[in-house]
Structure formats: C-alpha cells, structure tokens
mmCIF file of C-alpha atoms and ligand atoms in Angstrom:
data_model
loop_
_atom_site.group_PDB
_atom_site.id
_atom_site.type_symbol
_atom_site.label_atom_id
_atom_site.label_comp_id
_atom_site.label_asym_id
_atom_site.label_seq_id
_atom_site.Cartn_x
_atom_site.Cartn_y
_atom_site.Cartn_z
ATOM 1 C CA MET A 120 77.095 125.689 60.841
ATOM 2 C CA THR A 121 80.751 125.829 59.834
ATOM 3 C CA VAL A 122 83.562 125.718 62.356
ATOM 4 C CA ILE A 123 84.276 129.399 61.852
ATOM 5 C CA GLU A 124 80.631 130.337 62.343
ATOM 6 C CA LYS A 125 80.616 128.373 65.596
ATOM 7 C CA ALA A 126 83.785 130.075 66.763
ATOM 8 C CA ARG A 127 82.311 133.456 65.930
ATOM 9 C CA GLU A 128 79.104 132.672 67.787
ATOM 10 C CA GLN A 129 81.098 131.568 70.812
ATOM 11 C CA ALA A 130 83.348 134.580 70.668
ATOM 12 C CA SER A 131 80.418 136.932 70.372
ATOM 13 C CA LYS A 132 78.479 135.238 73.198
ATOM 14 C CA SER A 133 81.408 135.158 75.563
ATOM 15 C CA THR A 134 82.259 138.813 75.160
ATOM 16 C CA LEU A 135 78.887 140.408 74.366
ATOM 17 C CA ASP A 136 80.354 142.330 71.467
ATOM 18 C CA ASN A 137 78.796 142.782 68.053
ATOM 19 C CA SER A 138 81.860 141.924 66.033
ATOM 20 C CA ALA A 139 80.499 138.547 64.882
ATOM 21 C CA ASP A 140 79.786 140.015 61.444
ATOM 22 C CA THR A 141 83.305 141.371 61.132
ATOM 23 C CA THR A 142 85.858 139.677 58.947
ATOM 24 C CA VAL A 143 88.608 139.326 61.549
ATOM 25 C CA VAL A 144 92.144 139.799 60.214
ATOM 26 C CA ASP A 145 95.239 139.058 62.298
ATOM 27 C CA MET A 146 97.858 141.037 60.411
ATOM 28 C CA HIS A 147 100.976 140.225 62.458
ATOM 29 C CA THR A 148 101.894 136.549 62.721
ATOM 30 C CA HIS A 149 105.110 134.699 61.981
ATOM 31 C CA PHE A 150 105.933 131.537 60.083
ATOM 32 C CA LEU A 151 108.875 129.326 59.314
ATOM 33 C CA PRO A 152 108.729 126.597 56.717
ATOM 34 C CA SER A 153 109.037 123.064 58.090
ATOM 35 C CA GLN A 154 112.358 122.810 56.290
ATOM 36 C CA TRP A 155 114.472 124.682 53.787
ATOM 37 C CA PRO A 156 117.799 124.132 52.012
ATOM 38 C CA ASP A 157 120.916 123.911 54.199
ATOM 39 C CA LEU A 158 122.181 127.500 53.917
ATOM 40 C CA GLU A 159 125.511 126.783 55.606
ATOM 41 C CA GLN A 160 126.281 124.238 52.926
ATOM 42 C CA ARG A 161 124.926 126.412 50.136
ATOM 43 C CA PHE A 162 126.917 129.540 51.002
ATOM 44 C CA GLY A 163 129.902 127.954 52.763
ATOM 45 C CA THR A 164 129.626 130.221 55.827
ATOM 46 C CA PRO A 165 128.565 129.308 59.390
ATOM 47 C CA ASP A 166 125.723 130.346 61.708
ATOM 48 C CA TRP A 167 122.738 130.267 59.353
ATOM 49 C CA PRO A 168 119.339 129.593 60.901
ATOM 50 C CA TRP A 169 117.741 126.153 60.587
ATOM 51 C CA LEU A 170 114.891 124.327 62.248
ATOM 52 C CA LYS A 171 115.710 121.326 64.411
ATOM 53 C CA HIS A 172 112.628 119.148 64.852
ATOM 54 C CA THR A 173 112.975 117.796 68.383
ATOM 55 C CA GLU A 174 109.753 115.832 68.994
ATOM 56 C CA PRO A 175 106.365 115.608 67.267
ATOM 57 C CA GLY A 176 104.932 119.126 67.082
ATOM 58 C CA LYS A 177 107.987 120.821 68.580
ATOM 59 C CA ALA A 178 111.197 122.265 67.230
ATOM 60 C CA MET A 179 114.120 124.481 68.125
ATOM 61 C CA ILE A 180 115.157 127.406 65.921
ATOM 62 C CA MET A 181 118.913 126.969 65.658
ATOM 63 C CA VAL A 182 121.528 129.510 64.608
ATOM 64 C CA GLY A 183 124.469 127.363 63.599
ATOM 65 C CA GLN A 184 124.884 125.082 66.602
ATOM 66 C CA LYS A 185 123.285 127.537 69.084
ATOM 67 C CA GLU A 186 119.722 127.175 70.321
ATOM 68 C CA PHE A 187 117.794 130.380 69.561
ATOM 69 C CA ARG A 188 114.156 129.734 70.487
ATOM 70 C CA PRO A 189 111.832 126.758 71.116
ATOM 71 C CA VAL A 190 108.798 126.801 68.831
ATOM 72 C CA TYR A 191 105.770 124.629 68.099
ATOM 73 C CA GLU A 192 104.001 123.287 65.069
ATOM 74 C CA ALA A 193 101.748 126.262 64.295
ATOM 75 C CA LEU A 194 104.858 128.014 63.023
ATOM 76 C CA TRP A 195 105.142 125.658 60.013
ATOM 77 C CA ASN A 196 101.858 123.728 59.784
ATOM 78 C CA PRO A 197 99.127 125.623 57.903
ATOM 79 C CA ALA A 198 96.400 123.147 58.920
ATOM 80 C CA LEU A 199 97.119 123.793 62.599
ATOM 81 C CA ARG A 200 97.131 127.542 61.946
ATOM 82 C CA ILE A 201 93.635 127.276 60.487
ATOM 83 C CA GLU A 202 92.488 125.234 63.516
ATOM 84 C CA GLU A 203 93.803 127.905 65.874
ATOM 85 C CA MET A 204 92.189 130.660 63.793
ATOM 86 C CA ASP A 205 88.851 128.830 64.048
ATOM 87 C CA ARG A 206 89.323 128.492 67.809
ATOM 88 C CA ASP A 207 89.940 132.245 68.165
ATOM 89 C CA GLY A 208 87.433 133.457 65.566
ATOM 90 C CA VAL A 209 90.044 134.750 63.124
ATOM 91 C CA ASP A 210 89.073 134.672 59.438
ATOM 92 C CA ILE A 211 92.282 135.778 57.762
ATOM 93 C CA GLN A 212 95.841 135.558 58.987
ATOM 94 C CA VAL A 213 98.734 137.489 57.514
ATOM 95 C CA MET A 214 102.041 135.657 58.006
ATOM 96 C CA CYS A 215 105.502 137.086 57.742
ATOM 97 C CA ALA A 216 109.005 135.729 58.147
ATOM 98 C CA THR A 217 110.671 135.312 61.497
ATOM 99 C CA PRO A 218 113.186 138.212 61.591
ATOM 100 C CA ILE A 219 116.120 135.898 62.215
ATOM 101 C CA LEU A 220 115.892 135.043 58.492
ATOM 102 C CA PHE A 221 116.308 138.641 57.237
ATOM 103 C CA SER A 222 120.090 138.118 56.687
ATOM 104 C CA TYR A 223 120.711 141.872 56.237
ATOM 105 C CA GLU A 224 124.223 141.438 57.685
ATOM 106 C CA ARG A 225 125.151 138.857 54.998
ATOM 107 C CA PRO A 226 126.327 139.430 51.420
ATOM 108 C CA ALA A 227 123.369 140.893 49.516
ATOM 109 C CA ALA A 228 123.257 138.150 46.889
ATOM 110 C CA GLN A 229 122.893 135.534 49.623
ATOM 111 C CA ALA A 230 120.159 137.508 51.398
ATOM 112 C CA ALA A 231 118.359 137.862 48.056
ATOM 113 C CA GLU A 232 118.471 134.108 47.547
ATOM 114 C CA VAL A 233 117.208 133.459 51.081
ATOM 115 C CA ALA A 234 114.381 135.949 50.505
ATOM 116 C CA GLN A 235 113.317 134.171 47.314
ATOM 117 C CA ILE A 236 113.424 130.763 48.983
ATOM 118 C CA MET A 237 111.399 131.914 52.008
ATOM 119 C CA ASN A 238 108.940 133.951 49.943
ATOM 120 C CA ASP A 239 108.173 130.994 47.693
ATOM 121 C CA LEU A 240 107.829 128.634 50.659
ATOM 122 C CA ALA A 241 105.470 131.114 52.345
ATOM 123 C CA LEU A 242 103.140 131.019 49.340
ATOM 124 C CA GLU A 243 103.302 127.242 49.370
ATOM 125 C CA MET A 244 102.064 127.305 52.990
ATOM 126 C CA CYS A 245 99.324 129.799 52.107
ATOM 127 C CA SER A 246 98.134 127.607 49.245
ATOM 128 C CA HIS A 247 96.757 125.224 51.910
ATOM 129 C CA ASN A 248 93.913 127.747 52.288
ATOM 130 C CA ALA A 249 94.592 130.708 50.031
ATOM 131 C CA GLY A 250 91.471 132.591 51.087
ATOM 132 C CA ARG A 251 92.476 132.652 54.746
ATOM 133 C CA LEU A 252 96.276 132.531 54.816
ATOM 134 C CA LYS A 253 98.129 135.500 53.294
ATOM 135 C CA ALA A 254 101.827 136.320 53.298
ATOM 136 C CA LEU A 255 104.123 139.317 53.462
ATOM 137 C CA CYS A 256 107.410 138.840 51.648
ATOM 138 C CA GLN A 257 110.918 139.625 52.879
ATOM 139 C CA VAL A 258 113.604 141.456 50.904
ATOM 140 C CA PRO A 259 117.417 141.818 51.045
ATOM 141 C CA LEU A 260 117.243 145.316 52.486
ATOM 142 C CA GLN A 261 121.023 145.885 52.375
ATOM 143 C CA ASP A 262 120.599 146.123 48.572
ATOM 144 C CA ILE A 263 117.823 148.542 47.592
ATOM 145 C CA ASP A 264 117.706 147.641 43.879
ATOM 146 C CA ALA A 265 117.492 143.929 44.719
ATOM 147 C CA SER A 266 114.812 144.702 47.323
ATOM 148 C CA CYS A 267 112.683 146.607 44.805
ATOM 149 C CA ARG A 268 113.034 143.721 42.338
ATOM 150 C CA GLU A 269 112.128 141.055 44.909
ATOM 151 C CA VAL A 270 109.162 142.941 46.372
ATOM 152 C CA SER A 271 107.708 143.416 42.879
ATOM 153 C CA ARG A 272 108.331 139.758 41.991
ATOM 154 C CA ALA A 273 106.745 138.642 45.270
ATOM 155 C CA LYS A 274 103.706 140.855 44.780
ATOM 156 C CA ALA A 275 103.196 139.451 41.292
ATOM 157 C CA SER A 276 103.394 135.914 42.689
ATOM 158 C CA GLY A 277 100.784 136.475 45.402
ATOM 159 C CA HIS A 278 102.258 138.249 48.434
ATOM 160 C CA ILE A 279 100.001 141.007 49.792
ATOM 161 C CA GLY A 280 102.783 143.185 51.188
ATOM 162 C CA VAL A 281 106.278 143.201 52.614
ATOM 163 C CA GLN A 282 107.747 142.959 56.083
ATOM 164 C CA ILE A 283 111.039 144.761 56.674
ATOM 165 C CA GLY A 284 113.342 144.889 59.676
ATOM 166 C CA ASN A 285 113.444 148.383 61.185
ATOM 167 C CA HIS A 286 117.111 149.034 60.393
ATOM 168 C CA VAL A 287 120.053 147.756 58.393
ATOM 169 C CA GLY A 288 123.048 147.912 60.719
ATOM 170 C CA PRO A 289 123.590 151.623 61.443
ATOM 171 C CA LYS A 290 121.104 152.731 58.764
ATOM 172 C CA ASP A 291 117.765 153.786 60.233
ATOM 173 C CA MET A 292 114.585 154.416 58.338
ATOM 174 C CA ASP A 293 115.558 157.945 57.326
ATOM 175 C CA ASP A 294 118.365 156.436 55.207
ATOM 176 C CA GLU A 295 117.957 157.564 51.589
ATOM 177 C CA GLY A 296 118.100 153.975 50.328
ATOM 178 C CA LEU A 297 115.337 152.877 52.687
ATOM 179 C CA ILE A 298 113.260 155.901 51.676
ATOM 180 C CA THR A 299 113.739 154.898 48.031
ATOM 181 C CA PHE A 300 112.450 151.421 48.889
ATOM 182 C CA LEU A 301 109.414 152.851 50.726
ATOM 183 C CA GLN A 302 108.723 155.094 47.752
ATOM 184 C CA HIS A 303 108.890 152.079 45.429
ATOM 185 C CA CYS A 304 106.355 150.257 47.629
ATOM 186 C CA ALA A 305 104.094 153.330 47.614
ATOM 187 C CA SER A 306 104.223 153.538 43.826
ATOM 188 C CA GLU A 307 103.276 149.853 43.460
ATOM 189 C CA ASN A 308 100.654 149.944 46.253
ATOM 190 C CA ILE A 309 102.563 147.417 48.374
ATOM 191 C CA PRO A 310 101.816 147.744 52.124
ATOM 192 C CA VAL A 311 104.861 147.664 54.436
ATOM 193 C CA LEU A 312 105.025 146.205 57.951
ATOM 194 C CA VAL A 313 108.052 147.396 59.922
ATOM 195 C CA HIS A 314 109.234 144.866 62.495
ATOM 196 C CA PRO A 315 111.918 145.598 65.115
ATOM 197 C CA TRP A 316 114.923 143.293 65.134
ATOM 198 C CA ASP A 317 118.666 143.211 65.909
ATOM 199 C CA MET A 318 118.079 145.114 69.120
ATOM 200 C CA LEU A 319 120.223 147.917 70.530
ATOM 201 C CA GLY A 320 122.076 147.662 73.839
ATOM 202 C CA ARG A 321 122.381 143.885 73.584
ATOM 203 C CA GLU A 322 125.402 143.755 75.886
ATOM 204 C CA ARG A 323 123.319 145.124 78.768
ATOM 205 C CA MET A 324 120.236 143.002 78.139
ATOM 206 C CA SER A 325 121.389 139.412 78.097
ATOM 207 C CA LYS A 326 118.931 138.271 80.795
ATOM 208 C CA TYR A 327 115.144 137.918 81.196
ATOM 209 C CA MET A 328 114.390 138.569 77.495
ATOM 210 C CA LEU A 329 115.150 142.242 78.173
ATOM 211 C CA GLN A 330 116.070 142.740 74.504
ATOM 212 C CA TRP A 331 112.463 141.950 73.658
ATOM 213 C CA LEU A 332 110.945 143.814 76.616
ATOM 214 C CA VAL A 333 113.022 147.008 76.622
ATOM 215 C CA ALA A 334 114.986 147.302 73.380
ATOM 216 C CA MET A 335 112.304 146.174 70.929
ATOM 217 C CA PRO A 336 109.808 148.953 71.798
ATOM 218 C CA ALA A 337 112.691 151.444 71.692
ATOM 219 C CA GLU A 338 113.793 150.181 68.257
ATOM 220 C CA THR A 339 110.324 150.822 66.879
ATOM 221 C CA GLN A 340 110.107 154.256 68.441
ATOM 222 C CA LEU A 341 113.522 155.045 66.950
ATOM 223 C CA SER A 342 112.222 154.093 63.500
ATOM 224 C CA VAL A 343 109.070 156.200 63.768
ATOM 225 C CA LEU A 344 111.035 159.203 65.027
ATOM 226 C CA SER A 345 113.701 158.750 62.319
ATOM 227 C CA LEU A 346 110.995 159.194 59.722
ATOM 228 C CA ILE A 347 109.235 162.071 61.487
ATOM 229 C CA LEU A 348 112.174 164.179 62.678
ATOM 230 C CA SER A 349 114.157 163.806 59.440
ATOM 231 C CA GLY A 350 111.197 165.239 57.547
ATOM 232 C CA ALA A 351 110.928 162.013 55.521
ATOM 233 C CA PHE A 352 107.133 162.123 55.628
ATOM 234 C CA GLU A 353 107.331 165.477 53.814
ATOM 235 C CA ARG A 354 109.057 163.701 50.901
ATOM 236 C CA VAL A 355 107.446 160.264 50.832
ATOM 237 C CA SER A 356 104.180 159.835 48.974
ATOM 238 C CA ARG A 357 100.975 159.987 51.027
ATOM 239 C CA ASP A 358 100.028 156.766 49.232
ATOM 240 C CA LEU A 359 102.573 154.825 51.290
ATOM 241 C CA LYS A 360 100.869 152.245 53.511
ATOM 242 C CA LEU A 361 103.175 151.816 56.481
ATOM 243 C CA CYS A 362 102.487 149.896 59.683
ATOM 244 C CA PHE A 363 104.673 149.465 62.759
ATOM 245 C CA ALA A 364 104.547 146.321 64.883
ATOM 246 C CA HIS A 365 103.830 146.112 68.629
ATOM 247 C CA GLY A 366 101.635 149.206 68.693
ATOM 248 C CA GLY A 367 104.543 151.317 67.452
ATOM 249 C CA GLY A 368 106.677 150.366 70.467
ATOM 250 C CA SER A 369 107.248 153.240 72.896
ATOM 251 C CA PHE A 370 106.044 155.848 70.406
ATOM 252 C CA ALA A 371 102.540 156.646 71.693
ATOM 253 C CA PHE A 372 103.562 156.882 75.338
ATOM 254 C CA THR A 373 106.485 159.208 74.646
ATOM 255 C CA LEU A 374 104.915 161.413 71.961
ATOM 256 C CA GLY A 375 104.181 164.186 74.479
ATOM 257 C CA ARG A 376 107.851 164.279 75.433
ATOM 258 C CA VAL A 377 108.899 164.456 71.792
ATOM 259 C CA ASP A 378 106.402 167.233 70.977
ATOM 260 C CA ASN A 379 107.622 169.205 73.983
ATOM 261 C CA ALA A 380 111.221 168.814 72.789
ATOM 262 C CA TRP A 381 110.226 169.936 69.265
ATOM 263 C CA HIS A 382 108.649 173.119 70.674
ATOM 264 C CA HIS A 383 111.522 174.022 72.969
ATOM 265 C CA ARG A 384 114.732 172.846 71.262
ATOM 266 C CA ASP A 385 115.607 174.036 67.760
ATOM 267 C CA ILE A 386 117.870 171.025 67.098
ATOM 268 C CA VAL A 387 114.842 168.756 67.408
ATOM 269 C CA ARG A 388 112.781 170.665 64.812
ATOM 270 C CA GLU A 389 115.716 171.355 62.471
ATOM 271 C CA ASP A 390 114.447 169.066 59.671
ATOM 272 C CA CYS A 391 110.820 168.641 60.742
ATOM 273 C CA PRO A 392 108.431 171.505 59.918
ATOM 274 C CA HIS A 393 105.494 170.327 62.061
ATOM 275 C CA PRO A 394 105.219 169.032 65.629
ATOM 276 C CA PRO A 395 105.762 165.235 65.631
ATOM 277 C CA SER A 396 102.123 164.557 66.579
ATOM 278 C CA HIS A 397 101.165 166.104 63.217
ATOM 279 C CA TYR A 398 102.402 162.945 61.446
ATOM 280 C CA THR A 399 100.287 160.278 63.155
ATOM 281 C CA ASP A 400 98.045 160.178 60.082
ATOM 282 C CA ARG A 401 100.945 158.897 57.958
ATOM 283 C CA PHE A 402 101.263 155.403 59.426
ATOM 284 C CA TYR A 403 99.458 152.586 61.203
ATOM 285 C CA VAL A 404 100.253 150.367 64.182
ATOM 286 C CA ASP A 405 99.159 146.906 65.236
ATOM 287 C CA SER A 406 97.280 146.196 68.456
ATOM 288 C CA ALA A 407 99.901 143.969 70.141
ATOM 289 C CA VAL A 408 100.164 145.933 73.399
ATOM 290 C CA PHE A 409 98.587 143.425 75.837
ATOM 291 C CA SER A 410 96.803 145.885 78.140
ATOM 292 C CA GLU A 411 93.555 147.783 77.871
ATOM 293 C CA ASP A 412 95.169 150.977 79.166
ATOM 294 C CA ALA A 413 97.854 150.822 76.489
ATOM 295 C CA LEU A 414 95.288 150.109 73.776
ATOM 296 C CA ASP A 415 93.176 153.077 74.961
ATOM 297 C CA LEU A 416 96.152 155.399 74.694
ATOM 298 C CA LEU A 417 97.093 153.976 71.305
ATOM 299 C CA VAL A 418 93.626 154.586 69.877
ATOM 300 C CA ARG A 419 93.607 158.120 71.311
ATOM 301 C CA VAL A 420 96.996 158.909 69.768
ATOM 302 C CA MET A 421 96.594 157.145 66.415
ATOM 303 C CA GLY A 422 92.824 157.198 65.889
ATOM 304 C CA GLU A 423 90.602 154.107 65.651
ATOM 305 C CA ASP A 424 91.196 153.784 61.899
ATOM 306 C CA ARG A 425 94.950 153.327 62.349
ATOM 307 C CA VAL A 426 95.137 150.416 64.779
ATOM 308 C CA LEU A 427 95.064 146.921 63.247
ATOM 309 C CA LEU A 428 94.656 143.611 65.043
ATOM 310 C CA GLY A 429 98.067 141.939 65.261
ATOM 311 C CA SER A 430 98.869 139.068 67.616
ATOM 312 C CA ASP A 431 102.540 138.209 67.041
ATOM 313 C CA SER A 432 101.493 134.567 67.261
ATOM 314 C CA PRO A 433 102.511 131.782 67.381
ATOM 315 C CA PHE A 434 105.254 132.986 69.714
ATOM 316 C CA PRO A 435 105.009 133.008 73.522
ATOM 317 C CA LEU A 436 105.259 136.827 73.521
ATOM 318 C CA GLY A 437 102.199 137.027 71.276
ATOM 319 C CA GLU A 438 98.508 137.318 72.220
ATOM 320 C CA GLN A 439 97.521 133.807 73.295
ATOM 321 C CA GLN A 440 93.826 134.131 72.441
ATOM 322 C CA VAL A 441 93.963 136.272 69.361
ATOM 323 C CA GLY A 442 91.654 139.291 69.441
ATOM 324 C CA LYS A 443 90.673 138.919 73.125
ATOM 325 C CA LEU A 444 92.031 142.321 74.169
ATOM 326 C CA VAL A 445 89.949 144.091 71.524
ATOM 327 C CA ARG A 446 86.802 141.936 71.748
ATOM 328 C CA GLU A 447 86.652 142.190 75.543
ATOM 329 C CA HIS A 448 87.497 145.875 75.769
ATOM 330 C CA SER A 449 85.213 147.403 78.388
ATOM 331 C CA SER A 450 84.287 150.623 76.604
ATOM 332 C CA PHE A 451 85.045 150.386 72.852
ATOM 333 C CA SER A 452 81.905 150.616 70.707
ATOM 334 C CA PRO A 453 81.018 147.674 68.439
ATOM 335 C CA GLY A 454 82.002 149.822 65.465
ATOM 336 C CA ARG A 455 85.431 150.573 66.894
ATOM 337 C CA LYS A 456 86.011 146.910 67.743
ATOM 338 C CA SER A 457 84.996 145.939 64.247
ATOM 339 C CA ARG A 458 87.407 148.407 62.664
ATOM 340 C CA ILE A 459 90.349 147.263 64.784
ATOM 341 C CA LEU A 460 89.512 143.560 64.433
ATOM 342 C CA GLY A 461 89.304 143.600 60.676
ATOM 343 C CA ALA A 462 87.954 146.511 58.664
ATOM 344 C CA ASN A 463 91.152 148.566 59.021
ATOM 345 C CA ALA A 464 93.318 145.673 57.850
ATOM 346 C CA GLN A 465 90.965 144.900 54.964
ATOM 347 C CA ALA A 466 91.409 148.457 53.730
ATOM 348 C CA PHE A 467 95.169 148.471 54.414
ATOM 349 C CA PHE A 468 95.767 145.275 52.400
ATOM 350 C CA ASP A 469 92.925 145.748 49.885
ATOM 351 C CA LEU A 470 91.392 142.442 51.003
ATOM 352 C CA GLU A 471 87.961 141.381 49.793
HETATM 353 CO CO1 CO B 74 106.487 139.824 65.481
#
C-alpha cells in the first residue's frame, strides 16, 4: 500500500466519508522559492522581498530590511509539501505565488522580469513531482500586453492557470485593461484565480492582523461586485474560468443586501441588467472559510459544483489539516464532498 493509499484509508476511516476514491485537489496554496536573485541589486531600488533563512526549516519573508512574515519549509521545499499532502490525503496541490511578489506598484518591465523568474522557479519546484504539484503563474498586471504575453508563455511552459491580485492600485476588476486580460485568458482556456492583496483601510487596521481578517474578505467582495454591477459578465466570454479565493470573501453573506439594493435603487442597477444573484454561475470560489455554517451558506449560494477545495496553506491562516472541513461535514452527501474535494477542480483545471 502506498503512502497516499494509507493516508486515504485513514482519512476515510476517521471521518466515515466515501471520498477515498476521489482525487483530492487543493487548489489554493502558496509557495516561495528557497532563493531567487537579489532584486534590490538587480533593479537598484529598495524594499524588494527576499527570504531570510533563520534556522533549519524556518525563514522570515523580508521586505527590504523589514520583517514581513515568519514562514516554514513547506513554502519552498517540494518534498515536504508532498509529505504533508500524504498526511492530509491530498493528491494534487496547486501552488501560486505569495502576493507580496506581484510587484504591480513597480515599473512594469521589472514586474515582468520578476514574474518570469518566479514562474520558472515554480515549475522547477513542481518538477520534483510533476503529477502532484501544479503551478499557477503570476503576471505584471499593470501592463496588460505584457501580462497576456507572460500568461501565454507560462501556459506553454507548463503552468495550469494564473493567479492575479484583485486590483492594480485604484483599478478594480471592471477596469477595461483587466477585462481584456480576462478575455485573453478565456480565449486561451487559462483558468484565473483572483487573490486579494494590498488591502484597503490599512491605516485603521495595523493591529491583530485586521487587514487579513476584515479587509481581505471586503477586497474580494469588492472585486466580485465590480464585475457584476459594471455589467462585465455581460461582455466577458462564458468560457472564462474565474475563481475567487477565501470563499469569495464577504460576497455570499452580503448577496441578499446587494440584491435588495439592486431592486430598490436605480443607481445600483444602472449598468447591471439582472439582479446580482443572477451571476453566481459565472465564477467559482474556494472552500477556505473555516466553519461549517459558512461552507453551508457558500454551497447554497454558489451551488456544489462551484466550490473548490482550497486551503491557503502553508500559512498559519490556512486550513491546518487540509480538507478536514469538507470531509467531516455533518450533512454533505459523499457525492457533494467528492465534488468539492476534487472533481470540481479537476474540471476547472482540465486535470486528468
Ligand atoms: Co492565499
């Protein structure tokens, strides 16, 4: 019996579910390479991210000379990632960049170079076990032409999709340039994961990780509503495969409020011909919501075919035992668990 078969047997015994036959796909995880070229030296400007290895297995993500976040080896060591996947009964992991590397606020040519470096290093990590480790590329989203070029290059070299930050400075997802990029991805069948970053209201949320707890879900909701209320979904191809991280942030919980506003205020429906809830069949969300009640609501709002297992590991704000919330759900049918744990992601990414 292989390690993964053992893990599956254990997982299925401990939770009495029937998902042991499912190919489990964790579609939202982050990576950083163990090291990369010194960007401060390369570009001659300060405050680029780098990884300071502090002790065996541990490191600090640095921004210039400032400590950003302590991290551990799973972030850069593919062998350890596979071990943790075996422990949790995960067959395939989709890794994407840590948003601090997006560099959208930098000159576009520099962000394009960073994207190429990180995208190539991601594939190098995946090559450790190409069947089980997959990567989403990053692009220099402040330059749409360069982004289209890089996403096509990355797809041709082995990336299975792209992760983008949810905004570029003041430009939200209804920006014409961003729509052009989404359209390009739709035309080349490249799935897009939208990840919140560069959070709003920073000056009021300096303590207790409030940027991550309050602003991040709001960022994602802002992105979803930008697309819906601007009528962007009326223009973008139905072929677009679009997924929002963290269960779509505050979207599902506040959809009733938004629908009510659409019905009763003409300025809300100005550019949007249908009630906002009409558009939930145009995108997907991951399952990183950390409570059964929230997951129930999410599945009711989005449908069981539009929620994909995503853990946000290996960060402390991610699911610590990947898939536990879904596997141990008290009332989901085996079929529903199986779809959320893997079948939905297999279809989304065209995985075997
Ligand atoms: Co994440």
